[in-house]
Coordinates of C-alpha atoms and ligand atoms in Angstrom, one line a residue:
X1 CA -114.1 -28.2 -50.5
X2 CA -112.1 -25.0 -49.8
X3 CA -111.2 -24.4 -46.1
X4 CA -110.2 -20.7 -45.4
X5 CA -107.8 -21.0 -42.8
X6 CA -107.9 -17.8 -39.9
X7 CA -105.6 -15.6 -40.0
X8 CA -102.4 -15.9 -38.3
X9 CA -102.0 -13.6 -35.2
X10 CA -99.1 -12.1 -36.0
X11 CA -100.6 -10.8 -39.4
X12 CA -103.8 -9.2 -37.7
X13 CA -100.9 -7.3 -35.3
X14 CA -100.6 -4.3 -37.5
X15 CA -102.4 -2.6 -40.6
X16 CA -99.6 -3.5 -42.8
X17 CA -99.5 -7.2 -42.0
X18 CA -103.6 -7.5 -42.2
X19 CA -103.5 -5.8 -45.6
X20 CA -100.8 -7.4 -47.1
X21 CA -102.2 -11.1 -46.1
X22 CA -105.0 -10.0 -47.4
X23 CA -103.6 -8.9 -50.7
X24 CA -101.8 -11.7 -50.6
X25 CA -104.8 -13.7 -50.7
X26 CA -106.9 -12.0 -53.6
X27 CA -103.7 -12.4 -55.7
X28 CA -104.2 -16.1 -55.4
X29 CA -107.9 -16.3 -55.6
X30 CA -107.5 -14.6 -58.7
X31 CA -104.9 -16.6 -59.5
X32 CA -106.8 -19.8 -59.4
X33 CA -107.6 -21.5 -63.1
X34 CA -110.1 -24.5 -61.6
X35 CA -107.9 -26.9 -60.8
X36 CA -104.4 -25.5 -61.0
X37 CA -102.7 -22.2 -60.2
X38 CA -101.1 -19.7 -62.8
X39 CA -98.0 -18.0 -61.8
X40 CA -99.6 -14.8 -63.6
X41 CA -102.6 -14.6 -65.6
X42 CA -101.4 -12.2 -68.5
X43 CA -97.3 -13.6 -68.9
X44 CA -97.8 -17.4 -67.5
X45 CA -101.3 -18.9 -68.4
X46 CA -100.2 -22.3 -67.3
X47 CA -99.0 -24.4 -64.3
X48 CA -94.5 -24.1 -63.4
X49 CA -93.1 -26.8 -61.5
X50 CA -91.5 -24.8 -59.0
X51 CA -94.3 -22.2 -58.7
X52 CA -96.3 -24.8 -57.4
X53 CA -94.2 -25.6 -55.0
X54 CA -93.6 -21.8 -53.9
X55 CA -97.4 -21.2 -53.7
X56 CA -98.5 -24.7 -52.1
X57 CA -96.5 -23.1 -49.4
X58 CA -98.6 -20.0 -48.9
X59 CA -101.6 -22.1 -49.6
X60 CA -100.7 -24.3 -46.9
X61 CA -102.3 -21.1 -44.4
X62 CA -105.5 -20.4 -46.4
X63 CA -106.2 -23.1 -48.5
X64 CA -104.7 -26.7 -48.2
X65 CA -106.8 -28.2 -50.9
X66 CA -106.0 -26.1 -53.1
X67 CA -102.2 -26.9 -52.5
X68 CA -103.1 -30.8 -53.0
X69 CA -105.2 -30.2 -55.9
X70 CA -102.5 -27.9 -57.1
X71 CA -99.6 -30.8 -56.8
X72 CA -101.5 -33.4 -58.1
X73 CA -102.7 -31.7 -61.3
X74 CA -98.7 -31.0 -61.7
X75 CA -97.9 -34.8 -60.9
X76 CA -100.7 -35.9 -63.0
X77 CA -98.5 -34.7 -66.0
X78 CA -95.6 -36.6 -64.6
X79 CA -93.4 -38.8 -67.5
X80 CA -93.2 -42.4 -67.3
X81 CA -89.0 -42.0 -66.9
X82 CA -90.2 -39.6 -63.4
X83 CA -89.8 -35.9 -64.8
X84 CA -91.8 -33.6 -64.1
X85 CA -92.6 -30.7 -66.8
X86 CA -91.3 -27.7 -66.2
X87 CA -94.5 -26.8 -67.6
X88 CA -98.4 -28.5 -67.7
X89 CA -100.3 -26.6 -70.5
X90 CA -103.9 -25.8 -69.9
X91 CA -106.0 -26.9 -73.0
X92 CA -108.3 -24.1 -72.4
X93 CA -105.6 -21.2 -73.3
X94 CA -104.6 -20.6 -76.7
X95 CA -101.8 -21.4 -78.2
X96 CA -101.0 -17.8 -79.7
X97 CA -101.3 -16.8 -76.5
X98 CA -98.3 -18.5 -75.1
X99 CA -95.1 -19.1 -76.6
X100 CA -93.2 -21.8 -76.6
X101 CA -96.5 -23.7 -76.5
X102 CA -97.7 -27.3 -77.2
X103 CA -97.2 -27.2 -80.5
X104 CA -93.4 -26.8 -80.3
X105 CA -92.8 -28.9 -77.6
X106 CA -94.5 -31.7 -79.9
X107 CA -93.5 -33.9 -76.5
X108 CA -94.9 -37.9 -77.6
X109 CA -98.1 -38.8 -76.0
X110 CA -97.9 -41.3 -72.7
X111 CA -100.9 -42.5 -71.1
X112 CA -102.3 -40.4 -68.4
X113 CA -100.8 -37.4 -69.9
X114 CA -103.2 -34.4 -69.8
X115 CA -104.9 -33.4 -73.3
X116 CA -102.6 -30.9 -74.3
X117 CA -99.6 -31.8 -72.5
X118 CA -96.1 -30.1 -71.1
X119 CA -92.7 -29.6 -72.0
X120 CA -90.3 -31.8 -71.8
X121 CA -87.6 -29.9 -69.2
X122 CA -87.6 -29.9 -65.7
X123 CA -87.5 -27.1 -62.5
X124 CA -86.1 -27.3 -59.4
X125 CA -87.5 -30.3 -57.3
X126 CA -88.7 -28.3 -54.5
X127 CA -92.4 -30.0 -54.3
X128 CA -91.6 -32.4 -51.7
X129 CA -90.5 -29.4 -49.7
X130 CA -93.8 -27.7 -50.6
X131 CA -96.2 -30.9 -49.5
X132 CA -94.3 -31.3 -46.3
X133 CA -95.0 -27.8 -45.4
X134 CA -98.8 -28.0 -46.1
X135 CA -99.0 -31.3 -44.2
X136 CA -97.1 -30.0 -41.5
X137 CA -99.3 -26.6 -41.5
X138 CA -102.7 -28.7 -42.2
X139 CA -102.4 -31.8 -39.5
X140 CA -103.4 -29.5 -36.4
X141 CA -106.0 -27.6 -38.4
X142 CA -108.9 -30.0 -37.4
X143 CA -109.7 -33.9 -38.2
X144 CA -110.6 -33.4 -42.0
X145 CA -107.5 -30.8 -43.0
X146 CA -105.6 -33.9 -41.1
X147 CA -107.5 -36.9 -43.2
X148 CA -107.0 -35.1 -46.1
X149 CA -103.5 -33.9 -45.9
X150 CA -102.4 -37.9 -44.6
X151 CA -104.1 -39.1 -48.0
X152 CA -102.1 -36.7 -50.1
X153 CA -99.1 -37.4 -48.9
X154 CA -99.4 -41.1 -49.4
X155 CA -100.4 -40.4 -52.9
X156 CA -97.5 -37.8 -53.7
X157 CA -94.9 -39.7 -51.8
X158 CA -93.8 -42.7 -54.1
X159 CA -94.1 -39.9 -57.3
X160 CA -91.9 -37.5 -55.3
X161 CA -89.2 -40.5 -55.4
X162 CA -89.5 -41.3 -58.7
X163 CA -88.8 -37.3 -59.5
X164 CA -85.7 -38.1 -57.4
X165 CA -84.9 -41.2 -59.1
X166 CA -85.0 -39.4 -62.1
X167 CA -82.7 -36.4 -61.5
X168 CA -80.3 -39.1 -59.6
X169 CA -80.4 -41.1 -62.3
X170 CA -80.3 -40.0 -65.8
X171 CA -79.7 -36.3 -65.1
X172 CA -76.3 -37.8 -63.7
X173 CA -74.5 -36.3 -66.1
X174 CA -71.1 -35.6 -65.1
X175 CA -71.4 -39.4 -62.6
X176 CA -70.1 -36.9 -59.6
X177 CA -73.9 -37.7 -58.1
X178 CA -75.4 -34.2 -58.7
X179 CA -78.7 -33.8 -61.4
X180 CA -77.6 -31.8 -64.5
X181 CA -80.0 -29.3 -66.6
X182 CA -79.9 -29.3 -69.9
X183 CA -81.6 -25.9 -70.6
X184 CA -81.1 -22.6 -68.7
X185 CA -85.0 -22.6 -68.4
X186 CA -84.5 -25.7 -66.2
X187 CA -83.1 -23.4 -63.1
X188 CA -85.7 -21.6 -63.1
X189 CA -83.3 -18.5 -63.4
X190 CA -83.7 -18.6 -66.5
X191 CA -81.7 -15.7 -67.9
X192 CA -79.0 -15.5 -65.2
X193 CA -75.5 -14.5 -66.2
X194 CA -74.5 -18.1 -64.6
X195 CA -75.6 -19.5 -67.9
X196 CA -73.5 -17.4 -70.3
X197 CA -70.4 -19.1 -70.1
X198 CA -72.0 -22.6 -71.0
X199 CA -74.5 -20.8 -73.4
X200 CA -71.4 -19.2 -75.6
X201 CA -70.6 -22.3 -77.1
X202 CA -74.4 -23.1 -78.3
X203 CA -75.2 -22.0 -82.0
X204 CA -77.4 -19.0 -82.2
X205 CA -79.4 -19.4 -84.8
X206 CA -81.1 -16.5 -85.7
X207 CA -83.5 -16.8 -88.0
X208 CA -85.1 -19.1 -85.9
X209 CA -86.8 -16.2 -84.8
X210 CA -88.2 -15.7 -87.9
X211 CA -89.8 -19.0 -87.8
X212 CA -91.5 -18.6 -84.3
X213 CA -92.6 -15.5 -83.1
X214 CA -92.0 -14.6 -79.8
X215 CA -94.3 -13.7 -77.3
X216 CA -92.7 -12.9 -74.1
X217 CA -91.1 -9.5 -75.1
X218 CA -94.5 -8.7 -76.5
X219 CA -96.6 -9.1 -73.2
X220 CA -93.3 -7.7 -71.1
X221 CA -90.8 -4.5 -71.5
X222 CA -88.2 -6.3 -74.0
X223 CA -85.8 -4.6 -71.9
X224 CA -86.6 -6.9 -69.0
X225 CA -86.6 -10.0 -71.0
X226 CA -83.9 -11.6 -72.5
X227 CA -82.4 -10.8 -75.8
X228 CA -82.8 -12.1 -79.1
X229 CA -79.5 -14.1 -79.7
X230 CA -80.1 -15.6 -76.0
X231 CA -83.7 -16.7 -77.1
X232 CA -82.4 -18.7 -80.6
X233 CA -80.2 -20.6 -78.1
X234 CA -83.0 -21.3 -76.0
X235 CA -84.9 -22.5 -79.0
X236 CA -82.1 -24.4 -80.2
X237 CA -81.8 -26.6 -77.2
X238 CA -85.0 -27.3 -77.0
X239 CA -85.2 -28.7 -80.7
X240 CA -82.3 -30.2 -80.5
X241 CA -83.3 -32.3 -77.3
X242 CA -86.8 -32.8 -79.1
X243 CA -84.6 -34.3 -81.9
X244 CA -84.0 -36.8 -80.1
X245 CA -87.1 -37.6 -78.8
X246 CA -86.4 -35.6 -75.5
X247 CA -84.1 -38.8 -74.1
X248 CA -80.9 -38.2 -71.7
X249 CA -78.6 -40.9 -73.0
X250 CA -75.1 -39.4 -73.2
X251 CA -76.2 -36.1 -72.9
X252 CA -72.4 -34.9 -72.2
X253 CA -71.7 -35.8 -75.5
X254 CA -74.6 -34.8 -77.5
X255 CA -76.4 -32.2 -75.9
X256 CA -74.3 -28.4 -76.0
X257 CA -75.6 -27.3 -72.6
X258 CA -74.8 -29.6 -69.6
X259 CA -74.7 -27.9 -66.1
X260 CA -75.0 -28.5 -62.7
X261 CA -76.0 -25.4 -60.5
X262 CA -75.9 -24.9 -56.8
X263 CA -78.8 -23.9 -56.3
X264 CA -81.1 -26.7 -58.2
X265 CA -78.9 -29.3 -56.3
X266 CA -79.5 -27.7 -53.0
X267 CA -83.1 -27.7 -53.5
X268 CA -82.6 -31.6 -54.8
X269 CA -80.8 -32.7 -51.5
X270 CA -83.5 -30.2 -49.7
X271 CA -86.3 -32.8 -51.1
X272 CA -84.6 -35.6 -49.6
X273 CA -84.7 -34.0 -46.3
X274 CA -88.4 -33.5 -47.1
X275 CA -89.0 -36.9 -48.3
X276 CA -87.1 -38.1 -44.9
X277 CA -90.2 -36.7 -42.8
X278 CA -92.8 -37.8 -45.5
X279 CA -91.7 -41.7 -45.1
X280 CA -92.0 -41.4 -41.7
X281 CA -95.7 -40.2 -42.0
X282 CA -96.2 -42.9 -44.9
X283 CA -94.9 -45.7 -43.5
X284 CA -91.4 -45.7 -45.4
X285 CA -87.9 -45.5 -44.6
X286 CA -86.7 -42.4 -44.0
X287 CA -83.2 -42.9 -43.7
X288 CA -82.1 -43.6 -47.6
X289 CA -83.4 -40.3 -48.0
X290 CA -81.4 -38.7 -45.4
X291 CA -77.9 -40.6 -46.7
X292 CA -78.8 -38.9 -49.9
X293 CA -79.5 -35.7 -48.6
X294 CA -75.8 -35.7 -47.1
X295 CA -74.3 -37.6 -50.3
X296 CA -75.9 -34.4 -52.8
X297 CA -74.3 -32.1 -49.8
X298 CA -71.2 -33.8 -50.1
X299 CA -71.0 -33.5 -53.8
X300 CA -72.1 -29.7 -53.8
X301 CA -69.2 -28.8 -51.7
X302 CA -66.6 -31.3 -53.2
X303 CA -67.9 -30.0 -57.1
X304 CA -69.6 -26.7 -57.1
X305 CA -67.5 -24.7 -54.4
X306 CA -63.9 -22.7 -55.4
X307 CA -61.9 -22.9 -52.7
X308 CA -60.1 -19.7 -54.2
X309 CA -62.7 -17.1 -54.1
X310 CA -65.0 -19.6 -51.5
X311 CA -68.3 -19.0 -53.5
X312 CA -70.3 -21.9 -55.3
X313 CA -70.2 -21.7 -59.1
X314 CA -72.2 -23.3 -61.6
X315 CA -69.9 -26.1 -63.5
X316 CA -70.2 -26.8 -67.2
X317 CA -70.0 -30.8 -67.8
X318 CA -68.9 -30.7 -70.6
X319 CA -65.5 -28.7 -69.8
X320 CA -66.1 -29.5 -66.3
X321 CA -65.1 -25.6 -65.4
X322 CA -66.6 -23.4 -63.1
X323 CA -68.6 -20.1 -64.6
X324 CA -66.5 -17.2 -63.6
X325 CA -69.6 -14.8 -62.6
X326 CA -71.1 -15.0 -59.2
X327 CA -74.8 -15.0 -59.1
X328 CA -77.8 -15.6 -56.4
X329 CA -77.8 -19.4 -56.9
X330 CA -74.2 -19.6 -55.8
X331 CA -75.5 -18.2 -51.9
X332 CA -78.6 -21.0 -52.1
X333 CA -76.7 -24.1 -50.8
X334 CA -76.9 -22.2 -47.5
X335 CA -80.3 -23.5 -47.2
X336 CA -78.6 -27.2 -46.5
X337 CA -78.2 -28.4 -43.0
X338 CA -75.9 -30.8 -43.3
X339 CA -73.6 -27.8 -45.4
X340 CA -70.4 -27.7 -43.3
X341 CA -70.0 -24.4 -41.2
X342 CA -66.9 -23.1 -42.6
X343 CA -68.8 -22.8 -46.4
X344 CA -71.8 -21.5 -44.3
X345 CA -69.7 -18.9 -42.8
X346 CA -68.4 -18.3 -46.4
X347 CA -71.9 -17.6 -48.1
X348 CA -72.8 -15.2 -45.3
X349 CA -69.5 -13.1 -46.1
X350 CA -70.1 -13.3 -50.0
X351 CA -73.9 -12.1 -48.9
X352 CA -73.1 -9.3 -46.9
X353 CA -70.2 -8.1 -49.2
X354 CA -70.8 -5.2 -51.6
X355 CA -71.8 -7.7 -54.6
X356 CA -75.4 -8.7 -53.1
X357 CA -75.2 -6.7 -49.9
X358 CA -78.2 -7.7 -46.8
X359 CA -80.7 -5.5 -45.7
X360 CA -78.6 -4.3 -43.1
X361 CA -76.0 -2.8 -45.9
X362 CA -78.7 -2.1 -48.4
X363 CA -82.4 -1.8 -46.7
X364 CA -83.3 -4.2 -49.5
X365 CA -83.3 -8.5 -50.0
X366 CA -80.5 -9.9 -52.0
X367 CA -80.0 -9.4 -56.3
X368 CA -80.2 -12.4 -58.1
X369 CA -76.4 -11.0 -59.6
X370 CA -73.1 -9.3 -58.5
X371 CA -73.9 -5.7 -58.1
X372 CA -70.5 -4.9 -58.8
X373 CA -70.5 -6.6 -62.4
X374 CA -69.7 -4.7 -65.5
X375 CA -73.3 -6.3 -67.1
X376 CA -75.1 -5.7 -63.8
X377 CA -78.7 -4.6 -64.9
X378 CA -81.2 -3.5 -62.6
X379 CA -83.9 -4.4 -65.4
X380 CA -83.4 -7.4 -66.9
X381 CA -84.7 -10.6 -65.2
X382 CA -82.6 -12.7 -63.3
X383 CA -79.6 -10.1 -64.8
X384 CA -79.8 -8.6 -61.7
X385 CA -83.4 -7.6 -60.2
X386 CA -84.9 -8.8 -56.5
X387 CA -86.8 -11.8 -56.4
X388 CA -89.0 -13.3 -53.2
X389 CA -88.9 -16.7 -54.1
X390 CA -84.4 -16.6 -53.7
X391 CA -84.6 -14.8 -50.8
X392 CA -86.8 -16.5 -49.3
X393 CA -84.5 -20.0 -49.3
X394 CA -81.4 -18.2 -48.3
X395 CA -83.8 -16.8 -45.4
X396 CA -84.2 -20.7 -44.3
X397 CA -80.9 -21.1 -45.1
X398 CA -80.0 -18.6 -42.4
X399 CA -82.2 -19.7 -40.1
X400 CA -80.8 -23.3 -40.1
X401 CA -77.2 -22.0 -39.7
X402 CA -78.0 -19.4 -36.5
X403 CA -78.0 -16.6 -38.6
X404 CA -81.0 -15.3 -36.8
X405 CA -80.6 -11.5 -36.8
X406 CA -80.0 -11.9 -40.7
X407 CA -82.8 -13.8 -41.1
X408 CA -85.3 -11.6 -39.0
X409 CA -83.8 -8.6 -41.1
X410 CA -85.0 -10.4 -44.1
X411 CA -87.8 -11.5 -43.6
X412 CA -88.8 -8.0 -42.6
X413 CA -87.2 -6.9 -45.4
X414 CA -89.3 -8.7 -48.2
X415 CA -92.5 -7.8 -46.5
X416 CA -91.6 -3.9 -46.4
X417 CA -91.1 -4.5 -50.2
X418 CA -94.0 -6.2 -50.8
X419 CA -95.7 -4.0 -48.8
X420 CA -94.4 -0.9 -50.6
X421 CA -94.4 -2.5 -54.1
X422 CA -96.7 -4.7 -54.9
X423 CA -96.7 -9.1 -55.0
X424 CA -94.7 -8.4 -58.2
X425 CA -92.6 -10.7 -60.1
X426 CA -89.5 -9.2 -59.2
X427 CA -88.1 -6.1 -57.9
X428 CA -85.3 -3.2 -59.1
X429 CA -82.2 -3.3 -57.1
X430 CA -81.5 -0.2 -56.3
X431 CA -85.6 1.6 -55.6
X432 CA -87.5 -1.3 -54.9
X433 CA -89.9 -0.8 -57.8
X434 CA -92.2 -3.8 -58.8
X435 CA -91.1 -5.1 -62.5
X436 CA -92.5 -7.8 -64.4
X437 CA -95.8 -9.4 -64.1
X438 CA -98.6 -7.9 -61.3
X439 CA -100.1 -9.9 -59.0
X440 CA -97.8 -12.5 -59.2
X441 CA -98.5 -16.3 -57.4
X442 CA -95.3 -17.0 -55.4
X443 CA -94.8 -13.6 -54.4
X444 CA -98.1 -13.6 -52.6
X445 CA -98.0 -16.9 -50.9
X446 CA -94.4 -16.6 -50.1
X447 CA -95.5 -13.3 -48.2
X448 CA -98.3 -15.2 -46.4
X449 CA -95.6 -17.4 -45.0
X450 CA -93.1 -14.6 -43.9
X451 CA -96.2 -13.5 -42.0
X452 CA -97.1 -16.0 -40.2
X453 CA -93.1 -16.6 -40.0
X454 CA -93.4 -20.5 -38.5
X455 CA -91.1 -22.2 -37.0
X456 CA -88.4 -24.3 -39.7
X457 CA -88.4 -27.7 -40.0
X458 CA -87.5 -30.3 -37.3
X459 CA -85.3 -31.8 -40.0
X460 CA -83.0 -28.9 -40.1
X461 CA -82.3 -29.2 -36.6
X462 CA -81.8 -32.7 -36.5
X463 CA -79.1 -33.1 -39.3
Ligands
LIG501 C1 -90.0 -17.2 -65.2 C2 -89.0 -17.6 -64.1 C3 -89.2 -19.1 -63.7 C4 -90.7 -19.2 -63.3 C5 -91.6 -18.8 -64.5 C6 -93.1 -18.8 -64.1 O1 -89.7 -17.9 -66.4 O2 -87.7 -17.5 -64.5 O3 -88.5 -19.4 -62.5 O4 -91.0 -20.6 -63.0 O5 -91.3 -17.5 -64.8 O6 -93.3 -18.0 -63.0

């Protein structure tokens, strides 16, 4: 059964708000593969962790059952140790006709895993955050959306933990209490500068490339897409975590890329907040989860911040240094409540300065990297471009730390790019042009929610 939810009022005010809601909503229509949703039919024929999270929250208006079906498909793929892949692979597409498919993954076969299977990394764990927004959104929508949403909740609820337990746990890396990656493709900004420092010291092996073709730069503009040396790393990781068997004993010591970034951790302390409100509805405790909200918090500040410059910075494990560059993910921990006021205050100035710059300065949302860096490039993804899915944290993230005018100014400030653009991908810096893929999933349901632009979260307001 798929309810259409009405419209929101505030989208039917103008022209521009009806027609981008309802752009919005053919994009994920189209989007729709049966029982999951595709980030982008042509460069991303299966289900991202995070994307689902992203687009259950724009479901959460038009479609809730669709968001639930969408979660649960991505939880059914779920590991016995609690990750969950980065990426579920739909049997039905080919594997020529994505790259790095099934085949390379090779990951061993668990019971309940879905034919073809998933990768073996992780993305950030923003699904709890997702399911308590479509709850929240579906409960007053009638007595079924209610029944409906209470049972999904129940079921994600325990498997939300365990993705907790997991990153807690085992991706512990460094034992200062925050969840390591062990890939750049893990962050899910993938080809951000923050990476470089960490990614030097991993062999590039070339000719790798001559044993697996790749795809992405055939389907995209290889300009936007990383380059060639960066993508024998990537493949390097990954085989070399396949070698052995995909497990995270001492990764510090056998793995070459160990990081822990602001921005995944945020989002990791964000699900505990989310989990808080679940276990209320569930019948759980919710307070372990808020002690660990506050305990990630803690670590963020205490690990990831430089007192020096007062940004965040990704830390490499292994050397347990700081990456010089500043990038997007180092304004993200703004979206924590519980983030003391003077590092609030800090992230605003760091937003607002001439290296990201806020609409006010710039007419347009925040670059994924320092505007002002020498390798600053407009093009190449994550290297520099606009993307929805950031701004749209550090939005919350302003919102929770009475930033209101600066919030207002960007939420207005995606739309009118959206608007202008396209539900693309990402956007350049500097015109506002739509790059990457079309008609892309988190962009449109992202733009559904800055329409109906809810309230935030109790949670925020309690911590
Ligand atoms: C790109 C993004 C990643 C996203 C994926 C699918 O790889 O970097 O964050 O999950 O596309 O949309």
């Amino acid at each position: 059964m798929h309810q259409q939810l009405s419209v929101p009022t505030v989208a039917a005010n103008s022209e521009m708000s009806a027609e981008l809601w309802k752009s919005a909503v053919s994009v994920l229509d189209a989007n729709w593969a049966d029982d999951h949703m595709v980030p982008s039919r042509r460069l991303y024929p299966h289900q991202w962790s995070w994307d689902t999270a992203f687009i259950a929250i724009g479901l959460a208006y038009t479609n809730p059952t669709r968001a639930w079906r969408d979660l649960r498909h991505l939880f059914a793929a779920q590991w016995p140790d609690g990750r969950v892949p980065h990426i579920v692979f739909d049997p039905r597409t080919d594997e020529r006709d994505y790259f790095p498919g099934p085949a390379f993954w090779d990951v061993p076969a668990y019971a309940g895993r879905p034919a073809r299977g998933s990768t073996a990394l992780v993305q950030p764990p923003l699904h709890a955050v997702g399911a308590w927004e479509v709850y929240r959104r579906a409960t007053p929508h009638g007595a079924e959306c209610a029944k409906e949403a209470g049972e999904e909740l129940a079921w994600l609820y325990p498997r939300l933990v365990k993705q907790q337990e997991y990153l807690l746990g085992r991706r512990n890396a460094g034992g200062d209490g925050l969840a390591s990656i062990v890939h750049p493709w893990e962050s899910g900004l993938d080809n951000s500068p923050s990476w470089d420092a960490a990614m030097s010291a991993v062999p590039a092996d070339v000719t790798l490339l001559e044993r697996y073709e790749r795809r992405d730069n055939q389907v995209a503009d290889a300009a936007h897409r990383p380059t060639d040396v960066d993508y024998a790393r990537y493949l390097g990781l990954v085989l070399n975590y396949r070698a052995g068997d995909y497990s995270d004993t001492d990764l510090a010591q056998r793995h070459d890329f160990v990081v822990e970034c602001p921005s995944f951790n945020s989002i990791l302390a964000s699900a505990e907040l989310a989990l808080a409100q679940i276990a209320a509805v569930v019948g759980a405790d919710p307070q372990p989860h808020r002690e660990r909200a506050q305990q990630i918090t803690d670590a963020i500040v205490k690990h990831l911040y430089d007192p020096q410059t007062q940004t965040f910075r990704v830390r490499d494990v292994r050397t347990r240094t700081l990456s010089p560059v500043r990038c997007v993910n180092g304004l993200v921990p703004l979206m924590l409540p519980g983030l003391p006021a003077e590092q609030a205050a800090a992230i605003m100035v760091e937003a607002a300065s001439e290296r990201f710059g806020l609409p006010e300065q710039t007419g347009l949302p925040t670059p994924s990297y320092d505007r002002t860096a020498a390798d600053f490039d407009p093009l190449r993804y994550w290297r520099g471009p606009i993307w929805i899915n950031v701004n749209w944290l550090l939005r919350r993230g302003m919102q929770y730390h009475g930033y209101l005018g600066e919030a207002e100014d960007l939420r207005t400030a995606m739309m009118r790019l959206v608007v202008k653009s396209g539900h693309f991908e990402y956007f350049h810096p500097v015109t506002g042009e739509g790059i990457g893929a079309s008609a892309f999933s988190w962009t449109a349901a992202l733009s559904l929610d800055l329409l109906a632009d809810r309230s935030i979260p109790a949670y925020a307001r309690a911590a």
